[in-house]
Tab-separated table of C-alpha atoms in Angstrom:
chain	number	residue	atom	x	y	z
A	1	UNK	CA	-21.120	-34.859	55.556
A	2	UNK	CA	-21.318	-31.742	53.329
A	3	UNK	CA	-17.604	-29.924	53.427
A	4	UNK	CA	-18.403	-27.251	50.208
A	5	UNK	CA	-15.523	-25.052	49.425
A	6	UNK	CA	-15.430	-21.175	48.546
A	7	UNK	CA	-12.510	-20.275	46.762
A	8	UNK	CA	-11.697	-16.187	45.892
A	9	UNK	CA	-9.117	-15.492	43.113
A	10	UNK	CA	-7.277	-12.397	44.239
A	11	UNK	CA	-10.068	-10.863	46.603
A	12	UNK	CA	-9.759	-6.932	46.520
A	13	UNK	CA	-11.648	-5.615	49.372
A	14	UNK	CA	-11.361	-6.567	53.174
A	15	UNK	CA	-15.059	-5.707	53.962
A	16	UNK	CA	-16.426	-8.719	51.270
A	17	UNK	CA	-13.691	-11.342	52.482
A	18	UNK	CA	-14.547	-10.628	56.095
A	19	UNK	CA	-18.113	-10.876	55.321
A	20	UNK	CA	-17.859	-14.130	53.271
A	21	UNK	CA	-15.177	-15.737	56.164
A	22	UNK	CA	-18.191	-14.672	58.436
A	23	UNK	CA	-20.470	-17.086	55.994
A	24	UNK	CA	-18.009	-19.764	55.705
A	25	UNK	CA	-17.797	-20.574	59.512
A	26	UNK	CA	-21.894	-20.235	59.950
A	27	UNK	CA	-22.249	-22.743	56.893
A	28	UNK	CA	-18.930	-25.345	57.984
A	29	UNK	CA	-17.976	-24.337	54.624
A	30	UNK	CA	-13.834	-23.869	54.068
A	31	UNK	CA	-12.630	-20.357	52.603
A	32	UNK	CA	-9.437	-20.909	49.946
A	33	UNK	CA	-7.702	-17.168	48.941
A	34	UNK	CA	-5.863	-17.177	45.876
A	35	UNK	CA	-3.153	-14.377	46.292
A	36	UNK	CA	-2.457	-11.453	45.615
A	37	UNK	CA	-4.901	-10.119	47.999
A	38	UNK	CA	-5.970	-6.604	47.966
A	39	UNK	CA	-5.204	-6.324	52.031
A	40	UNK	CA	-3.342	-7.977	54.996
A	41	UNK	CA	-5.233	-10.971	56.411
A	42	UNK	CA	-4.394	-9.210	59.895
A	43	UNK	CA	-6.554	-5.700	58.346
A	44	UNK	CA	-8.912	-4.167	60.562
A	45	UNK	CA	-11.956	-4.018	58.345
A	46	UNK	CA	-11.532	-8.317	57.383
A	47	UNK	CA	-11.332	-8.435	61.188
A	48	UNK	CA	-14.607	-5.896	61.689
A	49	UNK	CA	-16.570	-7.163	58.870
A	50	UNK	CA	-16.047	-11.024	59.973
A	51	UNK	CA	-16.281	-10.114	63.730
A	52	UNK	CA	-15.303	-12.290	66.104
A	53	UNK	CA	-16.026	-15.555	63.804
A	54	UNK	CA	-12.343	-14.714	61.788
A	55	UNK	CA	-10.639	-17.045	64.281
A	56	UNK	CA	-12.973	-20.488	63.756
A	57	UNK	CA	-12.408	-20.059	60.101
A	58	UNK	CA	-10.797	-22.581	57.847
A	59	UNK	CA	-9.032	-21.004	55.272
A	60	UNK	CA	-5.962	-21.888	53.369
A	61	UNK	CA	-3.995	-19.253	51.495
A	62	UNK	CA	-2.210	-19.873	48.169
A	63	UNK	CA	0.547	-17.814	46.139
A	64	UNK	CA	-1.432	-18.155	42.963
A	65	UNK	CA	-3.641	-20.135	40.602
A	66	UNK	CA	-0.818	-22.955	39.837
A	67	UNK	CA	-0.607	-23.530	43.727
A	68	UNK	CA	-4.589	-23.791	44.211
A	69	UNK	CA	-4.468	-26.352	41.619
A	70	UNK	CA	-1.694	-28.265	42.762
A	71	UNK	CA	-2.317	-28.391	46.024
A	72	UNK	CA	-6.431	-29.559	45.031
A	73	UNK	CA	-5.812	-32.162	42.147
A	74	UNK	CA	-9.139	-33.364	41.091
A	75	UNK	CA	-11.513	-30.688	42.286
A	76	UNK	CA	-14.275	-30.372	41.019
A	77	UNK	CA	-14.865	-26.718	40.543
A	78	UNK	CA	-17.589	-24.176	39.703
A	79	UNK	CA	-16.876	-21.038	38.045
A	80	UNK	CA	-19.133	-17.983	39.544
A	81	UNK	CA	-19.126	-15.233	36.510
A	82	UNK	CA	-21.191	-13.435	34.479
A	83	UNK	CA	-19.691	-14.729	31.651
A	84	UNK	CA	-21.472	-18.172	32.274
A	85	UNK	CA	-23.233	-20.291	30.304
A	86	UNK	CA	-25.343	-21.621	33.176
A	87	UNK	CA	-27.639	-20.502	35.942
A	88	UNK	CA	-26.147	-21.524	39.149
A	89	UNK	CA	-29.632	-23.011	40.369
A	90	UNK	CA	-28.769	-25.504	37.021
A	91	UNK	CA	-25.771	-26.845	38.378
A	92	UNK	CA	-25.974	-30.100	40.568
A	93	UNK	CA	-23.194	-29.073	43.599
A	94	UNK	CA	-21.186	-32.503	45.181
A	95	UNK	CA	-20.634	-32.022	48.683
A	96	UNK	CA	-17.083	-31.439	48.233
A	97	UNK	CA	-17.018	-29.081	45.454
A	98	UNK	CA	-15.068	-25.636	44.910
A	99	UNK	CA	-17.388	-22.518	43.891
A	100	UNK	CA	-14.947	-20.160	42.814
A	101	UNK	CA	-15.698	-16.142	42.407
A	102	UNK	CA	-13.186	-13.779	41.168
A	103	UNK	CA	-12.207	-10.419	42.316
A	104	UNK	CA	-14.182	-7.338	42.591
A	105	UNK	CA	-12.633	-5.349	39.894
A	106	UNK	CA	-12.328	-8.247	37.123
A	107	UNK	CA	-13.939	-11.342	38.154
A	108	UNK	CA	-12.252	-14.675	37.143
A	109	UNK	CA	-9.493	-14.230	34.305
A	110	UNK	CA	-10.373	-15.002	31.009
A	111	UNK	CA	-8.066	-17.627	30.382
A	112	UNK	CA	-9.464	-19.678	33.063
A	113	UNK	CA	-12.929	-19.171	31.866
A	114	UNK	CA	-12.338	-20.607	28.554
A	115	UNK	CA	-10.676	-23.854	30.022
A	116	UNK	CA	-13.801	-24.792	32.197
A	117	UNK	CA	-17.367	-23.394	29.879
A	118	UNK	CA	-19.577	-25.814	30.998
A	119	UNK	CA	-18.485	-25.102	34.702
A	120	UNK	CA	-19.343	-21.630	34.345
A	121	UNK	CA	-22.533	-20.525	36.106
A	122	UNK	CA	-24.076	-16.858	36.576
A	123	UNK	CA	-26.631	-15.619	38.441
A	124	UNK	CA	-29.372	-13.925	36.481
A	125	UNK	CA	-29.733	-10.085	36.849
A	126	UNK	CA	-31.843	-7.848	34.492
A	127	UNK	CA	-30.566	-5.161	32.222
A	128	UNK	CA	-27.186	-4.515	32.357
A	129	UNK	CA	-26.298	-4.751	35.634
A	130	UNK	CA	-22.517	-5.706	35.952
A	131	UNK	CA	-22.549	-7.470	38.938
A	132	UNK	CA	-23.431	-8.224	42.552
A	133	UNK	CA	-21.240	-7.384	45.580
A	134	UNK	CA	-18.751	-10.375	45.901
A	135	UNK	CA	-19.972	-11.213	49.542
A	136	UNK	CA	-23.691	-11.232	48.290
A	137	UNK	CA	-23.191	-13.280	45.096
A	138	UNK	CA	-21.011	-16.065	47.803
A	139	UNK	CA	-24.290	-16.123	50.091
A	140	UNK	CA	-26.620	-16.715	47.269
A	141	UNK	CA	-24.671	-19.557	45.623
A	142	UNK	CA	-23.470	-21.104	48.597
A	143	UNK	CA	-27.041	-21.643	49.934
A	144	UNK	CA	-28.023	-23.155	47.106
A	145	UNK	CA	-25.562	-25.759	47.347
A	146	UNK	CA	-26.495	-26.250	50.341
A	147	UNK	CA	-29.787	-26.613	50.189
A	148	UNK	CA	-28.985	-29.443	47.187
A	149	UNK	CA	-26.579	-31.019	49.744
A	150	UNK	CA	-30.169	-30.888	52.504
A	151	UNK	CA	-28.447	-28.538	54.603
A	152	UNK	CA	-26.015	-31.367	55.684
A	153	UNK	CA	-25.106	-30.956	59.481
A	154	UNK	CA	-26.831	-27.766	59.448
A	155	UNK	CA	-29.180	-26.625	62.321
A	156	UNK	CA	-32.558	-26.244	60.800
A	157	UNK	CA	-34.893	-25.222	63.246
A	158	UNK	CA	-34.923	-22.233	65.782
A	159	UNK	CA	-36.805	-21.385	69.145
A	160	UNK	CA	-38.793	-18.736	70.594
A	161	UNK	CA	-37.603	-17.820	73.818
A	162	UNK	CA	-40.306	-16.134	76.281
A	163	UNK	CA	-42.879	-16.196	74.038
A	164	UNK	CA	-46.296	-18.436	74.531
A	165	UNK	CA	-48.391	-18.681	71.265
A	166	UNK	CA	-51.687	-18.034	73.289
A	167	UNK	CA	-50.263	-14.498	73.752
């Protein structure tokens, strides 16, 4: 089974990590913070923003980059910047994989960048558009790992309740 991995470095604003948490349980998909974090995990708007979903999340905090690494040995990890090399629909996504995104101010530090090029994926935008919000840019590249993984253990069809299709 799937088990794909979204990893912020140093998230900034509640609202987007709520939102993305909120993603993360509908998908099965674990959340991995990279501190500092802009907020408190116990912060109204992460609460508001990832309703009542916060609390069937599975995320794992970390005091830094060094920590994330040490306590993942051998991920395999995607970087999520627009700085890449690669579109993100190019990349083949294991089931297991990190996709990592960076925070909303700065993205993903330089000096991490240049360590990992061909890992570094973007997702096209015209002109010169800086980014995407954080929490939209997670939905878009999560799905399409995903949808390369066949929507493992994913419910993929939906009813119509009280409706007849002679009406």
């Amino acid at each position: 089974m799937a088990k794909l991995n979204i990893v912020l470095h140093e998230p900034e604003i509640p609202a987007n990590t709520g939102n993305i948490g909120r993603t993360c349980v509908a998908t099965g998909t674990r959340l991995h913070l990279i501190e500092p974090l802009g907020f408190s995990l116990s912060e109204k708007a992460l609460k508001r923003a990832g309703m009542d979903y916060w609390k069937d999340l599975d995320v794992t905090t970390y005091v830094d980059w060094e920590d994330f690494l040490e306590r993942n040995p051998g991920a395999k990890i995607y970087y999520a910047t627009t700085k890449g090399r690669h579109v993100y629909s190019d990349a083949h996504f294991e089931p297991d994989c990190y996709i990592m995104f960076g925070k909303e101010s700065a993205g993903i530090p330089e000096e991490i960048l240049k360590e990992h090029p061909d890992e570094c994926i973007r997702i096209p935008m015209i002109g010169e558009t800086r980014s995407l919000n954080l929490s939209n840019s997670v939905a878009i590249v999560l799905y399409e790992a995903l949808r390369q993984n066949n929507f493992d253990h994913m419910r993929l069809e939906g009813e119509l309740h009280h409706l007849s299709w002679d009406d």
